[in-house]
XYZ file of C-alpha atoms in Angstrom:
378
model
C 9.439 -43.735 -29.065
C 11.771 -44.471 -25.948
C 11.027 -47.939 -24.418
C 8.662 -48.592 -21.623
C 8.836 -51.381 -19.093
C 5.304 -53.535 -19.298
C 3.341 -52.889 -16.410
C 0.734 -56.203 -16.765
C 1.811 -59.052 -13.787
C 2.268 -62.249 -15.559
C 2.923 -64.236 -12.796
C 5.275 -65.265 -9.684
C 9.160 -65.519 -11.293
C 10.772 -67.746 -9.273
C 14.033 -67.615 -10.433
C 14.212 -63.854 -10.598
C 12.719 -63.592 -6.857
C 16.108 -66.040 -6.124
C 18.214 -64.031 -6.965
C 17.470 -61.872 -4.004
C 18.565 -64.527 -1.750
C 21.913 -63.287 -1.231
C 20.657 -60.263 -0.500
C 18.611 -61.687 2.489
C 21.490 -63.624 3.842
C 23.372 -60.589 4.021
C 20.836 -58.951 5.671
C 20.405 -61.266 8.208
C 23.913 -62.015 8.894
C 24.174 -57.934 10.473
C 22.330 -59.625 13.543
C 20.007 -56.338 13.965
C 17.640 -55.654 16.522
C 14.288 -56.766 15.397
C 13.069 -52.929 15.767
C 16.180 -51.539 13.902
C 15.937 -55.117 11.103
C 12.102 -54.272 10.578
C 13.011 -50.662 8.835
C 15.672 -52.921 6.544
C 13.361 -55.467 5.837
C 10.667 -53.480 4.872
C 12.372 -52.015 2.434
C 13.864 -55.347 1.484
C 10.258 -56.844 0.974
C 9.164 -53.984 -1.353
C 11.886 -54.415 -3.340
C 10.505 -58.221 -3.520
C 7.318 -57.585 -4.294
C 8.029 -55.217 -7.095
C 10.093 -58.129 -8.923
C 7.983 -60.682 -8.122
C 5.333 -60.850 -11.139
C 6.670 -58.742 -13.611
C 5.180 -55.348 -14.553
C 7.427 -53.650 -12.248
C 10.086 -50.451 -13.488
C 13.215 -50.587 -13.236
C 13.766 -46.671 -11.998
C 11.539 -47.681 -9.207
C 14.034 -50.042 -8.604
C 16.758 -48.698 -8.667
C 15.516 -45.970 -5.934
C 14.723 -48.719 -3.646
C 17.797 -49.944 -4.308
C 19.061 -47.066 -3.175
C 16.999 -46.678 -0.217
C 18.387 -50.202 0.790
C 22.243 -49.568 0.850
C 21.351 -45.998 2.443
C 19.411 -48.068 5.484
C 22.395 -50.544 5.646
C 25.020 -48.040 5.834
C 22.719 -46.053 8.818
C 22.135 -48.740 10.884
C 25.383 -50.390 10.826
C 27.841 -48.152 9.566
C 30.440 -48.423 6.151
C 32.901 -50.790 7.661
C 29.986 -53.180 9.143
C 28.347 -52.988 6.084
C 30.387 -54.237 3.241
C 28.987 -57.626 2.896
C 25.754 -56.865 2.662
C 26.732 -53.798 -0.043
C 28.714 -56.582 -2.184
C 25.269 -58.726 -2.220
C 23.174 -55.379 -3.117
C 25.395 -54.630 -6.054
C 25.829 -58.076 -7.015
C 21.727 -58.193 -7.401
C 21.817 -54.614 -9.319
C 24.019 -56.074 -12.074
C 21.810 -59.086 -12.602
C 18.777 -56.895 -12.637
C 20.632 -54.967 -15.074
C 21.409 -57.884 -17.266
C 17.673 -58.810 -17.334
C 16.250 -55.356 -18.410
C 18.777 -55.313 -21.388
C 17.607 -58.451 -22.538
C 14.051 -57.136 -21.809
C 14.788 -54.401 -24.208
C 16.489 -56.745 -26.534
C 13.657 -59.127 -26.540
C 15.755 -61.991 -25.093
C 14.731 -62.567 -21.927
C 13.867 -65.839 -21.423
C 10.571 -67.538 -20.305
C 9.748 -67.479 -16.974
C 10.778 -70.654 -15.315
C 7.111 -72.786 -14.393
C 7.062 -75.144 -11.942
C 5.469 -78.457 -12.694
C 2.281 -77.295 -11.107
C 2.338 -73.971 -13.203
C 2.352 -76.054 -16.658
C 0.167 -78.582 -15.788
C -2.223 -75.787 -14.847
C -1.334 -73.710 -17.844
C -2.097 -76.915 -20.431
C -4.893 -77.728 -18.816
C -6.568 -74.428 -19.047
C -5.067 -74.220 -22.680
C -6.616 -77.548 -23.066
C -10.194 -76.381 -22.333
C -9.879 -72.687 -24.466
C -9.044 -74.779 -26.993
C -12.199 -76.943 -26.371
C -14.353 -74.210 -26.469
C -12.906 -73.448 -30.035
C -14.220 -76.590 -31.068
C -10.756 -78.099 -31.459
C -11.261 -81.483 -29.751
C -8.199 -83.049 -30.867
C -6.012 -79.980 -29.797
C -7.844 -79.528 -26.515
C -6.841 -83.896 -26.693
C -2.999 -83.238 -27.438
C -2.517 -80.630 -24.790
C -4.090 -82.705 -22.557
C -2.167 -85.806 -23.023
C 1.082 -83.555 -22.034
C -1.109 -82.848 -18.911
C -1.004 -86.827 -18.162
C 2.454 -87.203 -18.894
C 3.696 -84.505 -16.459
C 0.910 -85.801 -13.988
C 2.577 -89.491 -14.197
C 6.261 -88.041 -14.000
C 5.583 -85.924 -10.390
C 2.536 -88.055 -8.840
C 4.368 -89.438 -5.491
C 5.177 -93.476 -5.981
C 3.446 -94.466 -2.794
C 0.182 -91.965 -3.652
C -2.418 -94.574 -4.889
C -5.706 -92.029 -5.533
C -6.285 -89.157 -7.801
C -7.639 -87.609 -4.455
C -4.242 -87.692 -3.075
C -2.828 -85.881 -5.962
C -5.388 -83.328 -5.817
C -4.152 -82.666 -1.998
C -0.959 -82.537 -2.948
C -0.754 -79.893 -5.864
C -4.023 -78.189 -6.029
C -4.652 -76.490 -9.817
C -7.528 -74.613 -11.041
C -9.349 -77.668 -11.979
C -9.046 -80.873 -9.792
C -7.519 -83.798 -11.844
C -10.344 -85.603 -10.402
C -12.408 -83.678 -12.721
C -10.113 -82.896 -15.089
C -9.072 -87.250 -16.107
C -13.154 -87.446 -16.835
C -12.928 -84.947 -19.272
C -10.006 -85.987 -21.066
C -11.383 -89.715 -21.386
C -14.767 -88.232 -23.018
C -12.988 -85.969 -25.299
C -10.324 -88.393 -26.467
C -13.242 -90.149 -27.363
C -14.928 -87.508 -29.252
C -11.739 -86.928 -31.243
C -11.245 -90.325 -32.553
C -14.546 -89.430 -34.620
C -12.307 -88.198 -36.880
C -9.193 -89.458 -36.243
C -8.890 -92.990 -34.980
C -5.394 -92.700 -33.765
C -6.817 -91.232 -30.252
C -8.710 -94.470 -29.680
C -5.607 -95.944 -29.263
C -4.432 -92.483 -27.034
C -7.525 -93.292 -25.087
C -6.907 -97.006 -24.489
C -3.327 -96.380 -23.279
C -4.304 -93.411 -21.533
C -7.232 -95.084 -19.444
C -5.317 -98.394 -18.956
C -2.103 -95.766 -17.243
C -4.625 -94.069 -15.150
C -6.178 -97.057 -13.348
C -2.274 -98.614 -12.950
C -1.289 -94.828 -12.043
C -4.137 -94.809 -9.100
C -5.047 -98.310 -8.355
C -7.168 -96.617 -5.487
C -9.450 -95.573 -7.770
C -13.053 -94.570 -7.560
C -15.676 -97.003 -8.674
C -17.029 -94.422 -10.928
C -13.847 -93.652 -12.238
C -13.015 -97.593 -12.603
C -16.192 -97.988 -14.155
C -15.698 -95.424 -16.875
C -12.067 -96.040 -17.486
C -12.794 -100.049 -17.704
C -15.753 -99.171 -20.154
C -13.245 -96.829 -22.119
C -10.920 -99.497 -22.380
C -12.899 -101.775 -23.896
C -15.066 -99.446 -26.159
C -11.548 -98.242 -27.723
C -10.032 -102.071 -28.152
C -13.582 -103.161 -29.696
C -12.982 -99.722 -32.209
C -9.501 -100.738 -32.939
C -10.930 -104.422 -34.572
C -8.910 -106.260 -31.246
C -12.835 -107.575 -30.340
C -11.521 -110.876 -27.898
C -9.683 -108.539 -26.049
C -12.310 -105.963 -26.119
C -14.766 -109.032 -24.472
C -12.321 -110.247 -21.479
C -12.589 -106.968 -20.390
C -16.011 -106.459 -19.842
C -16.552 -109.696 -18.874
C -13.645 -108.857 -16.062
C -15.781 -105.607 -15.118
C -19.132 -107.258 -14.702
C -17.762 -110.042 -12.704
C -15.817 -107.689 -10.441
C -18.983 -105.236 -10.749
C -21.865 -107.571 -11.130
C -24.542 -104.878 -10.118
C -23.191 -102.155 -11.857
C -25.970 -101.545 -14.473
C -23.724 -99.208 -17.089
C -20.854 -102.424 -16.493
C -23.556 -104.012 -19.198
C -24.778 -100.914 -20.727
C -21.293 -100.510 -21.828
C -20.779 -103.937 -22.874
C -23.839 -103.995 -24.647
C -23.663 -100.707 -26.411
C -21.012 -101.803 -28.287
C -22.824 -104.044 -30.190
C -25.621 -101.411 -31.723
C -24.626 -97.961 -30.800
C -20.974 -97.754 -32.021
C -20.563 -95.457 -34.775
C -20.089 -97.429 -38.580
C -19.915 -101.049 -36.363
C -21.640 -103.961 -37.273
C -25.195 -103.858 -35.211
C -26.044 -107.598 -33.020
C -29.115 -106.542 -31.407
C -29.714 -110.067 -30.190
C -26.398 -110.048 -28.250
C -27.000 -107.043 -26.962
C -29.978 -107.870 -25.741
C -28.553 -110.286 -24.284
C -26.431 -108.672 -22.031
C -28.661 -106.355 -20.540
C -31.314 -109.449 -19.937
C -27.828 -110.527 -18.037
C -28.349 -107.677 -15.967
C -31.788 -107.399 -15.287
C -31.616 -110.911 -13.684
C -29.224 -109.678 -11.041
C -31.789 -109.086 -7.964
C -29.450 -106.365 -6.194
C -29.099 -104.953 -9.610
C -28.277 -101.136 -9.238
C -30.079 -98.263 -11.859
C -32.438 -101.097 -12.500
C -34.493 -98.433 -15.119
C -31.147 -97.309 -16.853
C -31.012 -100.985 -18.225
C -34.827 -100.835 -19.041
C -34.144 -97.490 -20.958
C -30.985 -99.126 -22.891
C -33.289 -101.677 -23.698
C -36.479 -99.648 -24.879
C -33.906 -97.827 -27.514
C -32.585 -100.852 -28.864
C -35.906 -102.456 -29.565
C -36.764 -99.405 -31.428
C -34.147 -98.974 -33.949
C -34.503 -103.303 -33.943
C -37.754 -102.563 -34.843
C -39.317 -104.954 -32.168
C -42.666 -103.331 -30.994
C -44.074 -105.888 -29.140
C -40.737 -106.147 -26.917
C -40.664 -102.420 -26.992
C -43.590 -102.046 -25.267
C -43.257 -104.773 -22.426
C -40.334 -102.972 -21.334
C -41.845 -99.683 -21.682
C -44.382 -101.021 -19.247
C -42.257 -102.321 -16.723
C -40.092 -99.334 -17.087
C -43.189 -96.989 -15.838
C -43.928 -99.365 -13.338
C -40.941 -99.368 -12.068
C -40.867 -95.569 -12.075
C -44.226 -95.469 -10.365
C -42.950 -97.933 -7.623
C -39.066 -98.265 -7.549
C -39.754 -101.370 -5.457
C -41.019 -103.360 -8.013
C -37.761 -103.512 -9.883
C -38.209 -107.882 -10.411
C -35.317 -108.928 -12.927
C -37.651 -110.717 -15.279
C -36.256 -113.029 -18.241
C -38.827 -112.316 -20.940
C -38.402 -109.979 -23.411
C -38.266 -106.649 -22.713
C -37.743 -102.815 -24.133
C -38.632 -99.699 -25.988
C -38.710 -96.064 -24.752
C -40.484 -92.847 -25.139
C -38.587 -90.507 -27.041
C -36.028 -89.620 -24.999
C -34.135 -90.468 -21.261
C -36.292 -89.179 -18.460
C -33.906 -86.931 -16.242
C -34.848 -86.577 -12.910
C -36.512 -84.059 -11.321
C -33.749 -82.854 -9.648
C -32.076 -79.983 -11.310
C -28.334 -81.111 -12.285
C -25.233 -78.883 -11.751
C -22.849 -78.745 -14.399
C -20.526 -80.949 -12.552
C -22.598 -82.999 -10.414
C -23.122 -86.397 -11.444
C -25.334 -86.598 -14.216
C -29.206 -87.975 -13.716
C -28.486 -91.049 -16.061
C -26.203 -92.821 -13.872
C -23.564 -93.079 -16.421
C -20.758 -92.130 -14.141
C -20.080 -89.009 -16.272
C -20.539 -85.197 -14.792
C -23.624 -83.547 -16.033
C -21.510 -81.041 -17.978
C -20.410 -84.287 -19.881
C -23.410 -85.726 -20.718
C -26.809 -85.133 -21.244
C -26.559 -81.459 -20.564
C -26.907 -80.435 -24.344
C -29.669 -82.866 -25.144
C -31.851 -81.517 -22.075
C -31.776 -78.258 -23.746
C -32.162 -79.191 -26.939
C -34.796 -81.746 -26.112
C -32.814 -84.608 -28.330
C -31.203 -88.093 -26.101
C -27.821 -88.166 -26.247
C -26.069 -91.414 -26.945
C -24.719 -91.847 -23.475
């Protein structure tokens, strides 16, 4: 069966589309009239966008090749036009040269820019997520950072900068989120990526030291939820203590601080000090998601087993739901919660914040437990 050219578009070949530039220079150098250069050009330009993407033929080619050289040699005559025939010809045998190889099946890869294989991981990254292969999604995704820390500008100092700057398919602002919850995910079976995630959250917030609180917030947590998982606990400490004394009314600064005391998977559980902490925060007046705290709380003094506390928070937890202007840090006891988080009323898009205050896009969070009716653990 004789060969056929592939006729799909892959996508914009660079290098192939430079090797027209001669050709152009040529062109240009005949100092046409714009009238007379526009029937040249044109035929120039479909020539370009034939080779541009792939899934062109090279007969169809080769005619416009043709129709090029005959154009040349009409407006500007044989002797006029021997530069830009050498260019023409010089372009043929390369094109030539490619559809061998083609044939062959050794033509190489399309040249990608940085952009093109950051979006191509990245979207490789997320297939591979939907395949359930966290720590494959987490690998590809880790290349993603690396090629993201290698072209970011030195003076850029946000993620929001870099989005401006090389728009993908996904923003990076979006995209950093989703690699810090999934690196986490993976080291449920495989510890090495807490220390991926550690290394990779500690470069980010060097990387862009503009960074949003919600973004600091998470990435500080994740930093010290991955050292506390890796047995390096002192270090685990000064860092939460360092984000609740820069944040000291950030509410999930001691959620996360005290979470990983009880709700760490196969780690020892100290209720009391995590009670603790979240008392801590409920005795900041300006306190922010005052009834995220009161929720923490209400879970913990269930699986404590502490009714009594359970249901003091419980109560102050509706009242402050039934008047958010209540919200008094008291120092008693306090906790225990209906069955699950309360979302809010509000209907959540996949990747708008999510109704917990957590930081995390809805997507992210608690979007499988709403619709399975079960809490999820963050």
């Amino acid at each position: 069966m004789p060969w056929k050219p592939p006729n799909q578009p892959v996508r914009y070949d660079r290098a192939r589309v430079r090797q027209l530039d001669s050709v152009v220079a040529a062109l240009d150098q005949l100092r046409l009239p714009p009238v007379r250069f526009r029937k040249i050009g044109a035929i120039r330009n479909a020539l370009e966008v034939q080779i541009e993407d792939g899934g062109d033929n090279p007969e169809v080619n080769d005619l416009l090749l043709d129709a090029l050289r005959a154009a040349v040699l009409h407006q500007v005559g044989e002797r006029e036009a021997q530069s830009a025939l050498r260019a023409i010809a010089q372009f043929e045998q390369a094109e030539a040269k490619r559809w061998e190889q083609l044939r062959e099946g050794t033509l190489p890869p399309i040249e990608l820019t940085p952009d093109e294989r950051l979006d191509d991981l990245m979207q490789e990254g997320y297939r591979l997520l939907q395949a359930r292969q966290t720590s494959e999604a987490c690998d590809k995704w880790l290349q993603v950072w690396e090629i993201i820390k290698q072209i970011a500008a030195s003076p850029m100092r946000d993620v929001g900068e870099f989005d401006a700057a090389h728009p993908l398919t996904q923003s990076v602002f979006n995209w950093c989120q989703d690699l810090e919850m999934e690196l986490q995910n993976a080291a449920a079976r495989n510890p090495i990526y807490h220390e991926h995630r550690l290394c990779y959250a500690r470069e980010f917030t060097a990387r862009f030291p503009r960074i949003d609180t919600l973004l600091y917030l998470n990435f500080t947590r994740a930093q010290g939820e991955a050292l506390w998982e890796l047995g390096r606990r002192g270090e685990a400490e000064k860092v939460f203590a360092a984000l609740v004394e820069r944040m000291p009314n950030a509410a999930w600064a001691y959620i996360g601080w005290s979470d990983i005391y009880w709700l760490l998977k196969d780690a020892p559980k100290d209720f009391a000090q995590a009670e603790a902490i979240l008392h801590r925060a409920l005795a900041r007046p300006q306190l922010q998601d005052r009834a995220d705290v009161l929720e923490r709380l209400v879970k913990l003094y269930e699986e404590w087993n502490k009714p009594d506390r359970r249901m003091q928070v419980s109560a102050q937890l509706e009242r402050l739901r039934s008047d958010p202007q209540s919200g008094v840090p008291r120092a008693a006891p306090l906790p225990q919660s209906p069955n699950k988080l309360v979302p809010s009323a509000r209907k959540s898009g996949r990747n708008d914040p999510c109704w917990c205050g957590s930081g995390k896009k809805y997507k992210n969070c608690h979007i499988s437990s709403d619709r399975s009716g079960s809490p999820s653990p963050r």
